Coordinates of N, CA and C and ligand atoms in Angstrom, one line a residue:
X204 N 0.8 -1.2 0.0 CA 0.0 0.0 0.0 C 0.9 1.3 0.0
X205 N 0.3 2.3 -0.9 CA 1.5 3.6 -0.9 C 0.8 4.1 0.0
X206 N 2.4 4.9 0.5 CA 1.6 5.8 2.0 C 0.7 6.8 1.6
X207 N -0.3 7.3 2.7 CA -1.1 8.6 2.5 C -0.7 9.7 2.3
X208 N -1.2 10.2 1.4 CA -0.6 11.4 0.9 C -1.1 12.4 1.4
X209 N -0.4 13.6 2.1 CA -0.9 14.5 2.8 C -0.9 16.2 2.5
X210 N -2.4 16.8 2.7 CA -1.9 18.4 2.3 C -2.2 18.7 3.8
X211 N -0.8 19.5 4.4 CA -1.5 20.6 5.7 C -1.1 22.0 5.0
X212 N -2.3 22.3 5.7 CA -2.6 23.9 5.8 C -2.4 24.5 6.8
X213 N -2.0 25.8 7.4 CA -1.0 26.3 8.0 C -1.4 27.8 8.4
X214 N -1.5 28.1 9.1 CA -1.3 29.7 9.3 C 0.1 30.3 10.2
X215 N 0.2 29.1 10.6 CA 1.3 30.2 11.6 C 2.1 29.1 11.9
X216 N 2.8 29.3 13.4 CA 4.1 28.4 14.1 C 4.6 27.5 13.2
X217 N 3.8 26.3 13.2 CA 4.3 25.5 12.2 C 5.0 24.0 13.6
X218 N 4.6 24.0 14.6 CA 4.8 23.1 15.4 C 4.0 21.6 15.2
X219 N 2.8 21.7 15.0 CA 2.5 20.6 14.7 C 2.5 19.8 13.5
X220 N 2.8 20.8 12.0 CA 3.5 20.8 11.1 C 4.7 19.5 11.3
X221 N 5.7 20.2 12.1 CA 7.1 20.1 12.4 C 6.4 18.3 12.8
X222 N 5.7 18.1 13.9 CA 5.5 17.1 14.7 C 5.1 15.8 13.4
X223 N 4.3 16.2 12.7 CA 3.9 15.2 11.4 C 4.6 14.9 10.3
X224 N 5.6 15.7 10.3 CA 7.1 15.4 9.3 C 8.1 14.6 10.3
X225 N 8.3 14.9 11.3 CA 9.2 13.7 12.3 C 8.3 12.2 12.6
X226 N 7.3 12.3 12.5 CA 6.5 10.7 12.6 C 6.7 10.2 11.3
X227 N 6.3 11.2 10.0 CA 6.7 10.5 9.0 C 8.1 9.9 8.8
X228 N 8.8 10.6 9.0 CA 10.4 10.2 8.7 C 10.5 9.5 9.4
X229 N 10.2 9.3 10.6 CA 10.4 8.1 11.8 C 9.6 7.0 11.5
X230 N 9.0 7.0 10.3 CA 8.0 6.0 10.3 C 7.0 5.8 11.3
X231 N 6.7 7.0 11.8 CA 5.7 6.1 13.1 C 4.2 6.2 12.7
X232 N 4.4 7.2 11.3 CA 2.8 7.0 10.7 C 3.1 6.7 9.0
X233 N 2.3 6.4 8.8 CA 2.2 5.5 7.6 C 1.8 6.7 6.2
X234 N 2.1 8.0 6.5 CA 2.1 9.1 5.6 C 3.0 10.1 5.4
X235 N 2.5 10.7 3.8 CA 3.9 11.7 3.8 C 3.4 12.9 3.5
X236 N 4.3 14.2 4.3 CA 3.6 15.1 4.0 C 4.0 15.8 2.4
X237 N 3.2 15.9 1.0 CA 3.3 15.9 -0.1 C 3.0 17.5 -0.3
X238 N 2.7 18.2 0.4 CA 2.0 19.8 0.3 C 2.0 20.4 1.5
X239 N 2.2 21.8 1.1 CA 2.4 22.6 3.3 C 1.6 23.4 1.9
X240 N 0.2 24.5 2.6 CA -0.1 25.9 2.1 C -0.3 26.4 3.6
X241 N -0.3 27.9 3.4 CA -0.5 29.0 3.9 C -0.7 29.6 3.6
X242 N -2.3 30.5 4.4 CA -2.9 31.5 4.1 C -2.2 32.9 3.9
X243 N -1.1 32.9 5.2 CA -0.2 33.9 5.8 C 1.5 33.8 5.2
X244 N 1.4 34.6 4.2 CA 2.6 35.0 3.2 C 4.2 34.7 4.9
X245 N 3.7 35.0 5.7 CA 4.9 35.5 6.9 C 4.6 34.1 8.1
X246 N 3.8 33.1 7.9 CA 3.9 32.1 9.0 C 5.3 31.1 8.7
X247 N 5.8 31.2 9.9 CA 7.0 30.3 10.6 C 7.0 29.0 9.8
X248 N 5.8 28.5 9.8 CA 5.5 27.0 9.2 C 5.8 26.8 7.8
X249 N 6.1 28.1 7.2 CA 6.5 27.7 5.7 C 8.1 27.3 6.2
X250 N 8.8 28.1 7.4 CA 10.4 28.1 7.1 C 10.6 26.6 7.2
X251 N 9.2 25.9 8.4 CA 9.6 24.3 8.6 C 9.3 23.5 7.4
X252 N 8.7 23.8 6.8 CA 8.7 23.1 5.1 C 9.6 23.1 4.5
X253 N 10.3 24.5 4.4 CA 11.4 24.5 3.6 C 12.4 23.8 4.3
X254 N 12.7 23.6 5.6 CA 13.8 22.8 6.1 C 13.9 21.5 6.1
X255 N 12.5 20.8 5.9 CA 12.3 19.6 5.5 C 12.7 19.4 3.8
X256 N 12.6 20.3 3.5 CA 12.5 20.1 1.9 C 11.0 19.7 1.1
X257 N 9.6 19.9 1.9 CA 8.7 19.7 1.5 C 8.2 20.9 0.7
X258 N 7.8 20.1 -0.6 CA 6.7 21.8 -1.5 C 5.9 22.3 -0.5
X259 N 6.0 23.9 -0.2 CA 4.9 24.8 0.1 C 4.6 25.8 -1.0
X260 N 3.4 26.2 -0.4 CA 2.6 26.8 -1.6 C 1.7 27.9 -0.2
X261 N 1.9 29.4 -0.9 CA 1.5 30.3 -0.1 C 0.2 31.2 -0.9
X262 N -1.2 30.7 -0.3 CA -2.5 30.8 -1.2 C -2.9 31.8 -0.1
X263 N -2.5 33.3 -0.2 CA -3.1 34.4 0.2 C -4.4 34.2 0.8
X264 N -5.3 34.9 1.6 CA -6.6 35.0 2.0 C -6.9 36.3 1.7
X265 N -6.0 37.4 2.2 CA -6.3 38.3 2.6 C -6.8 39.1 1.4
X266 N -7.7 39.8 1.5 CA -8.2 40.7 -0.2 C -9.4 39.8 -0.9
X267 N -9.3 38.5 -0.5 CA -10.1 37.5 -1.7 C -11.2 37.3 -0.5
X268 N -12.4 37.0 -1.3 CA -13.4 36.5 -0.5 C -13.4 34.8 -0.7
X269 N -13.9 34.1 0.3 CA -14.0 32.9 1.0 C -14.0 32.3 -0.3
X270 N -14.9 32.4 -1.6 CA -15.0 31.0 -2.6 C -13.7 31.6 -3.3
X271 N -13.5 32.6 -3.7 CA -12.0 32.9 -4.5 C -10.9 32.5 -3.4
X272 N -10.5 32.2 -2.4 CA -9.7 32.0 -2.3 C -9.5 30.1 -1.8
X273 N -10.7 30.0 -1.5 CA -10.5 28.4 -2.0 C -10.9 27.4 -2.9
X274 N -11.2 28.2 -4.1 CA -10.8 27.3 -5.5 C -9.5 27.7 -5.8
X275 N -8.7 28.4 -5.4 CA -7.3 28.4 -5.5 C -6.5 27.2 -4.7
X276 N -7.1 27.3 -3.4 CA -6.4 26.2 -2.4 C -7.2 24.7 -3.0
X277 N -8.1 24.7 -3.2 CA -8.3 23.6 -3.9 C -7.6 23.2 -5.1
X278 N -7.5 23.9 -5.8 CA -6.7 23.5 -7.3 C -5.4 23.6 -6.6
X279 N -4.4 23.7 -5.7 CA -3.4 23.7 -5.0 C -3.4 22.0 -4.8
X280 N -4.5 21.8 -3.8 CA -4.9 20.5 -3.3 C -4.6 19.1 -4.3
X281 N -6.0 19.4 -5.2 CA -5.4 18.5 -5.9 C -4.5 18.2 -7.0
X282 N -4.1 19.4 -7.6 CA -2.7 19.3 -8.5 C -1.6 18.1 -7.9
X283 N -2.0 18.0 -6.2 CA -1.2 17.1 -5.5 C -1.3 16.2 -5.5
X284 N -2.2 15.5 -5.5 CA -2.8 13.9 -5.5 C -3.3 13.5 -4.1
X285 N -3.4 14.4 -3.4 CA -3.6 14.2 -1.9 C -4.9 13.8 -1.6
X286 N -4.4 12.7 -0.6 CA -5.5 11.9 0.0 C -6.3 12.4 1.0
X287 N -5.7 12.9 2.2 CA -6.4 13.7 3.4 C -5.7 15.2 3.7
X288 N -6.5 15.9 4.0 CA -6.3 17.6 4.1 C -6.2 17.7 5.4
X289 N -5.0 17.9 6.2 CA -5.0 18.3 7.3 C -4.9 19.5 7.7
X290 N -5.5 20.0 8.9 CA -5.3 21.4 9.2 C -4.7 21.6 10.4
X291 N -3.7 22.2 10.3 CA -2.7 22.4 12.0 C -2.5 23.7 11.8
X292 N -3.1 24.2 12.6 CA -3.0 25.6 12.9 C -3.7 26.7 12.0
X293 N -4.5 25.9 11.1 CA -5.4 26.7 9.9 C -6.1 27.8 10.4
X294 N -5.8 29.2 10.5 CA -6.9 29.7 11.4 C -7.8 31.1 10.1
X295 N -8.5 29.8 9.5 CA -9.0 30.7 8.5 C -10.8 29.6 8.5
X296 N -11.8 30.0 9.0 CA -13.0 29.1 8.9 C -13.2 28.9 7.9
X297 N -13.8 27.3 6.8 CA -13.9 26.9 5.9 C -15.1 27.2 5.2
X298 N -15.8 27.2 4.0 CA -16.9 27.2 3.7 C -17.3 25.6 3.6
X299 N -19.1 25.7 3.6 CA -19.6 24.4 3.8 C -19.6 23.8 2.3
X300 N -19.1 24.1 1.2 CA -18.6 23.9 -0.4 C -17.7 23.1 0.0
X301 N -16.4 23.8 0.4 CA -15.1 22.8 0.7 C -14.9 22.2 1.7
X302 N -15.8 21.9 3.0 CA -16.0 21.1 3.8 C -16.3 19.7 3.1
X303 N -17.3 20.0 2.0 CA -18.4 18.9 1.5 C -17.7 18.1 0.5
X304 N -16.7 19.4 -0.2 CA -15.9 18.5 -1.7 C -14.6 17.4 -0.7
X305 N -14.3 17.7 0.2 CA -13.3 16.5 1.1 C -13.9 15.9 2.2
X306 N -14.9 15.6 2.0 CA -15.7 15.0 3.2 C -14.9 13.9 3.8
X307 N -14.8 13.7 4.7 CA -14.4 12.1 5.2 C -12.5 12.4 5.0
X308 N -12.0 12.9 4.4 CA -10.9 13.3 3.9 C -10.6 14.9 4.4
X309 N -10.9 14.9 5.6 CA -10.4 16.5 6.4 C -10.3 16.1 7.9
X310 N -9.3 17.1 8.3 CA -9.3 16.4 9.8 C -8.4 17.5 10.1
X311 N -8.8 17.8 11.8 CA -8.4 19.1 12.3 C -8.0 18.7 13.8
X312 N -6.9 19.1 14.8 CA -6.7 19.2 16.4 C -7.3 20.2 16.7
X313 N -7.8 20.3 17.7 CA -8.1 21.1 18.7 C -7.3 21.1 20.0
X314 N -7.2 22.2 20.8 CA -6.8 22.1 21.9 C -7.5 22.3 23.2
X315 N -8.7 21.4 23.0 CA -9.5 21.1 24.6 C -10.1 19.6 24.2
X316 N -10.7 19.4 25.0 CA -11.2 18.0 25.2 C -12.4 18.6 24.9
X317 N -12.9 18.6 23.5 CA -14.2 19.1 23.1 C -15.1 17.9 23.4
X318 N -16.5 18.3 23.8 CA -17.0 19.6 22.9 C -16.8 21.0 23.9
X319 N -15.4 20.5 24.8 CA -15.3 22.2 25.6 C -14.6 22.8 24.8
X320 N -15.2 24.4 25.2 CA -14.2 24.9 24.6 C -13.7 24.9 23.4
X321 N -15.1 25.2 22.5 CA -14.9 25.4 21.2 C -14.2 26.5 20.6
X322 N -13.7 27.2 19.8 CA -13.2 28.1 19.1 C -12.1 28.7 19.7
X323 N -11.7 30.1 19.9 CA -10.3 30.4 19.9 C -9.7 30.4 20.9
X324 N -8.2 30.4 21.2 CA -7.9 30.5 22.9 C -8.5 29.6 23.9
X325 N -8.7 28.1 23.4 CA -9.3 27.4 24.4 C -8.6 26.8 25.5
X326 N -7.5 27.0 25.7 CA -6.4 26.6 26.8 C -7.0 27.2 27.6
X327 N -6.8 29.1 27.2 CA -7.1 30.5 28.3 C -8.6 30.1 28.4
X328 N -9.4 29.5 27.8 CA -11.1 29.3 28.4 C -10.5 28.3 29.2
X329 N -10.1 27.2 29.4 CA -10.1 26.0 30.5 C -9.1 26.5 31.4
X330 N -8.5 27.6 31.4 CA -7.8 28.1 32.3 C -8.9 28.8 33.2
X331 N -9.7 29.7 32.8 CA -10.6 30.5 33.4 C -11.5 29.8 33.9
X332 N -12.0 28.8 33.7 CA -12.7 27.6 33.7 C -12.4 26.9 35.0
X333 N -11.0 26.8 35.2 CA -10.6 26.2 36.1 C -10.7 24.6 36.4
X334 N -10.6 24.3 34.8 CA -10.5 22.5 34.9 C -9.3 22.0 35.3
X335 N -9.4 20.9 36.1 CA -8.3 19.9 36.7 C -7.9 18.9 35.3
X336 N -8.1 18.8 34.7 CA -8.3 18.4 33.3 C -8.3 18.5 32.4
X337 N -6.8 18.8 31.2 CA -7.1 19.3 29.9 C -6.8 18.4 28.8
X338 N -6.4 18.7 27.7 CA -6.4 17.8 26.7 C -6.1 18.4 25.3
X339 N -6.7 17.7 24.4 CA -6.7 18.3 22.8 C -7.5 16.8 21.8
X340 N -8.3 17.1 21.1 CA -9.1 16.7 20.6 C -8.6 16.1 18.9
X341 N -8.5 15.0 18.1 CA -8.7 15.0 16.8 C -9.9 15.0 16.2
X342 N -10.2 15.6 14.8 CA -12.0 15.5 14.8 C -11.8 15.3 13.1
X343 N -12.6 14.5 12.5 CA -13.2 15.7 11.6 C -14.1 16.6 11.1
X344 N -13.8 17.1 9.9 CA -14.0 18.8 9.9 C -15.6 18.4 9.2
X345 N -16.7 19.0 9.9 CA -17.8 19.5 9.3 C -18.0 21.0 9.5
X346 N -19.8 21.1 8.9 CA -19.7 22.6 8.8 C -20.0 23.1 10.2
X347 N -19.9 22.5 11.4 CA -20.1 23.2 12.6 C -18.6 23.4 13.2
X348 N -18.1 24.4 13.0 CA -17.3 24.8 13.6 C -16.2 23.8 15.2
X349 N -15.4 23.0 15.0 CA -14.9 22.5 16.1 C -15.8 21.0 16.6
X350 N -17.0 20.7 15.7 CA -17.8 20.3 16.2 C -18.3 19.2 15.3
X351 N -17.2 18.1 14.3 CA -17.0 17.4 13.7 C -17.0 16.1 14.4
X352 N -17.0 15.1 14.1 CA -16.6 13.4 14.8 C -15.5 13.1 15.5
X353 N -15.4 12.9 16.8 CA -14.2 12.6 17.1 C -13.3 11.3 16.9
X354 N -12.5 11.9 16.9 CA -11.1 10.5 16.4 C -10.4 10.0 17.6
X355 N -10.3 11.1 18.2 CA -9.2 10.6 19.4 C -8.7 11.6 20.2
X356 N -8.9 11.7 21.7 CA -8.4 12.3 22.7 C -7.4 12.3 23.7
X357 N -6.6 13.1 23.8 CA -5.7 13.1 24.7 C -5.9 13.7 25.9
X358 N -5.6 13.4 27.6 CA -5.8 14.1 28.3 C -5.1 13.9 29.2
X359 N -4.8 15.3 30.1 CA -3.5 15.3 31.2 C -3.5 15.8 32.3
X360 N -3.3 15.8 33.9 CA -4.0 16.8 34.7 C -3.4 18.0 34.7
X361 N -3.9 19.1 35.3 CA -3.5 20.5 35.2 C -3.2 20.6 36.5
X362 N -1.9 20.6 36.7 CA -1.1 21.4 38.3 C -1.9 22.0 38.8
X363 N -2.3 22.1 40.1 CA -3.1 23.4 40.6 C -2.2 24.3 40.5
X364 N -2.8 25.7 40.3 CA -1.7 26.4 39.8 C -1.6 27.5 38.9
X365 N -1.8 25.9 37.6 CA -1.1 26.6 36.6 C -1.8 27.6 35.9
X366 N -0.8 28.2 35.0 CA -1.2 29.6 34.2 C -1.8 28.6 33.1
X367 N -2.2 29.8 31.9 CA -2.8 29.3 30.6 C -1.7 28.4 29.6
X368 N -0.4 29.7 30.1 CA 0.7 28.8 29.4 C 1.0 27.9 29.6
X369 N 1.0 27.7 31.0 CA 1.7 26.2 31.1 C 0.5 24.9 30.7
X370 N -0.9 25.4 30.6 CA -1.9 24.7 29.9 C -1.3 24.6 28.7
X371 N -1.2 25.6 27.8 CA -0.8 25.8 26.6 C 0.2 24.4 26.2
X372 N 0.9 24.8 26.7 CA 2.7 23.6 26.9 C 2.2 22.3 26.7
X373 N 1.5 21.9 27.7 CA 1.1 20.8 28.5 C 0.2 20.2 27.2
X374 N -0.6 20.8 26.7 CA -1.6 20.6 25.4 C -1.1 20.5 24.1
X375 N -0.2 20.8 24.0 CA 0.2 21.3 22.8 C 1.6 19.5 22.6
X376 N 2.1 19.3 23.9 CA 3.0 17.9 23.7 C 2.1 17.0 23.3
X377 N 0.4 16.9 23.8 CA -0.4 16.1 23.5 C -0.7 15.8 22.0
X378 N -1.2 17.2 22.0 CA -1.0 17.6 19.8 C -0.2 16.4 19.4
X379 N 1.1 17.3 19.7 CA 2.1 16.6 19.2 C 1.9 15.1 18.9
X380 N 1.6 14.5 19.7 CA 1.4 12.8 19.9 C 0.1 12.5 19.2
X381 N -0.7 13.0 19.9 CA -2.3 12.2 19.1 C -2.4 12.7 17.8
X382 N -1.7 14.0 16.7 CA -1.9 14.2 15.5 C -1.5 13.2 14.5
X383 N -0.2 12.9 14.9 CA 0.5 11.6 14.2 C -0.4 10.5 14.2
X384 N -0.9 9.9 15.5 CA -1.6 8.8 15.3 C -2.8 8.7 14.9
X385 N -3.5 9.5 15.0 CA -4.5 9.6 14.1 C -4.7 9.5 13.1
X386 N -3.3 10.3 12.4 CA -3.4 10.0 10.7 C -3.3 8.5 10.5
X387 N -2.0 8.5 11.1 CA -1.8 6.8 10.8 C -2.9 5.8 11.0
X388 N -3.9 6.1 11.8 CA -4.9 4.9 12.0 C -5.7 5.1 11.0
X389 N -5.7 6.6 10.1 CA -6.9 7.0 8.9 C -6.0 6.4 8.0
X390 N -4.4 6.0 7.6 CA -3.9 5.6 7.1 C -3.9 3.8 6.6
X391 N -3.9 3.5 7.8 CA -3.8 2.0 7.9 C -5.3 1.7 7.6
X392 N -6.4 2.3 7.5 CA -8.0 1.6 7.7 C -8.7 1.6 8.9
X393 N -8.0 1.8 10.3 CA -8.6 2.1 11.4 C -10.0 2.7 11.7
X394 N -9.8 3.9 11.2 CA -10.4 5.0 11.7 C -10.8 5.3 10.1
X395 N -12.8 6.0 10.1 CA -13.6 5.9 8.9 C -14.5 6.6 9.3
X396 N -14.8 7.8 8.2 CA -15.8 8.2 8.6 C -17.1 7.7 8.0
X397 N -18.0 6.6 8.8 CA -19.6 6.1 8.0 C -20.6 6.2 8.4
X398 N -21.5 7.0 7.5 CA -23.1 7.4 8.2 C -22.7 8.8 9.0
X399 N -21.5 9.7 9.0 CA -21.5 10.6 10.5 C -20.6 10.5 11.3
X400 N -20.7 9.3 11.5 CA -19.6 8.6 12.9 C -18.7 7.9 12.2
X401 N -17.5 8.1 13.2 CA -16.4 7.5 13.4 C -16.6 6.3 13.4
X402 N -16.0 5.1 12.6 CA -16.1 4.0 12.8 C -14.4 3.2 13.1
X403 N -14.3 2.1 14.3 CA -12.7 1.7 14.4 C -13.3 0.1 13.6
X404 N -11.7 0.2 13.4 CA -11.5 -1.1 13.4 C -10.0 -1.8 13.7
X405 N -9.4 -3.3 14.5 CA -8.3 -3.6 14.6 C -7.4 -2.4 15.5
X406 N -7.9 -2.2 16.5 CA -7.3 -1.5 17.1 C -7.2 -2.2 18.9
X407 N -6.3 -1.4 19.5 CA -5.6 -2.1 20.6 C -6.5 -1.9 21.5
X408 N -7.2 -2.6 22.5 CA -8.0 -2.1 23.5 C -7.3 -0.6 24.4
X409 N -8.1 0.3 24.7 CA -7.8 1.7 25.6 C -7.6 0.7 27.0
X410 N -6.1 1.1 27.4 CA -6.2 0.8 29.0 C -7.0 1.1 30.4
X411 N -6.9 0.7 31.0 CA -8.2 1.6 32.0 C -6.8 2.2 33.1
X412 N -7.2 3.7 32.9 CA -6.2 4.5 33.5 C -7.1 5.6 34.0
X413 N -6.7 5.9 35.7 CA -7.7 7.1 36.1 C -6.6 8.2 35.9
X414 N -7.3 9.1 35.6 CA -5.9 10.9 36.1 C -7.0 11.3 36.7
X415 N -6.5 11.8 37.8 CA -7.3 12.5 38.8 C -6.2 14.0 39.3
X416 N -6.4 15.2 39.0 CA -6.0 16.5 39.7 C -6.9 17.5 39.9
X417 N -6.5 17.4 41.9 CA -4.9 17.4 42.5 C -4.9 15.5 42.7
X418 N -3.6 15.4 43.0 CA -3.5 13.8 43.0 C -4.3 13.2 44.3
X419 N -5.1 12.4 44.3 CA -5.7 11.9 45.4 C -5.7 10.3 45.3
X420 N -4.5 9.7 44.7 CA -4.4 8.6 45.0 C -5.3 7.4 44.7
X421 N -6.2 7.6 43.9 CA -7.3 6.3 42.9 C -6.5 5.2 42.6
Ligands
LIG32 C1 -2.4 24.4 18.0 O1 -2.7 24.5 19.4 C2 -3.7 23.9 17.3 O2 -4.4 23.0 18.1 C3 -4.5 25.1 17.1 O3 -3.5 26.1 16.8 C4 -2.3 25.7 17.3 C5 -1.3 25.6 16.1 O4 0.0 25.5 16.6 N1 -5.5 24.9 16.2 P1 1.2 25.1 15.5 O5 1.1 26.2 14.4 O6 0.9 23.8 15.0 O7 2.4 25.3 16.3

């Protein structure tokens, strides 16, 4: 089987970028990233493409309205041959057109353990919040905003304590780990989107593990 062929889309940092080019090369997921775009002519994430030596491609937003600028990023898309459209750090909301033309073939992280904590700054919401509890979400992408099928969660406790950033930190290593495997399980046949829902297959049973913070000892 040839590996999955991958477009991410990008706005900025470029960290979890960075994270899904090291699984590839390490083999720990079963895809390759074949395309980096960015909305943002100045995000960081193009310099990690170029250091990889992966094609980027920088498809402006700014000036174009929503269908002009993604029949550009689509004809970007598929000129690639790409299988699934990933979005790490895309911070540009999609229309329900190109939600629809990659159905089942889009997939996005979040950084809460949705459905908290939808939309921007959701660390600083679960910080304010004051959960003992955070996380980051895989989903895919429908037209509800953050509010797609989930694939798979990570979750960690929160120091009493801590600031947003160190939420931030703490969520963001999670990214790192559950974005790679995700793909890889949409890679291998695992993970499917049918009828709506996520469907598994051949997968390792979940261990039964409590996190409890502050630590009380379960
Ligand atoms: C991540 O926290 C991601 O969950 C959110 O935006 C951030 C992007 O970070 N959607 P990076 O560009 O991947 O470093």
């Amino acid at each position: 089987m040839p590996r999955l062929r991958l477009a991410v889309l990008v706005s900025g940092r470029g960290s979890n970028l960075e994270s899904l080019l090291a699984a590839s090369r390490e083999e720990r997921m079963d895809a390759q990233v074949v395309l980096v775009v960015s909305n943002k002519p100045a995000a960081p994430a193009l310099d990690v493409a170029a250091s990889h030596g992966v094609p980027a491609k920088v498809v402006p937003s700014a000036g174009l309205d929503r269908e002009e600028h993604e029949a550009q990023l689509a004809a970007a898309i598929d000129a690639a041959r790409v299988d699934l459209v990933v979005l790490a750090g895309y911070m540009r909301v999609l229309t329900p057109a190109f939600i629809q033309r990659y159905h089942g073939r889009l997939v996005n992280v979040h950084p809460s353990l949705l459905p908290a904590f939808p939309g921007v700054d959701a660390q600083g919401q679960a910080q304010a919040r004051g959960v003992r509890i955070a996380g980051c979400t895989t989903h895919f992408v429908t037209e509800e905003v953050d509010g797609g099928p989930i694939v798979a969660q990570a979750a960690v406790a929160v120091p009493p304590g801590a600031d947003a950033e160190e939420i931030r930190r703490l969520v963001l290593d999670l990214e790192h780990r559950i974005y790679p495997a995700t793909i890889d399980m949409i890679a291998k046949g695992k993970v499917r989107l049918v009828g709506g829902k996520v469907a598994y297959s051949g997968l390792t049973p979940t261990g039964l593990r409590v996190i409890t913070s502050p630590e009380v000892g379960l």
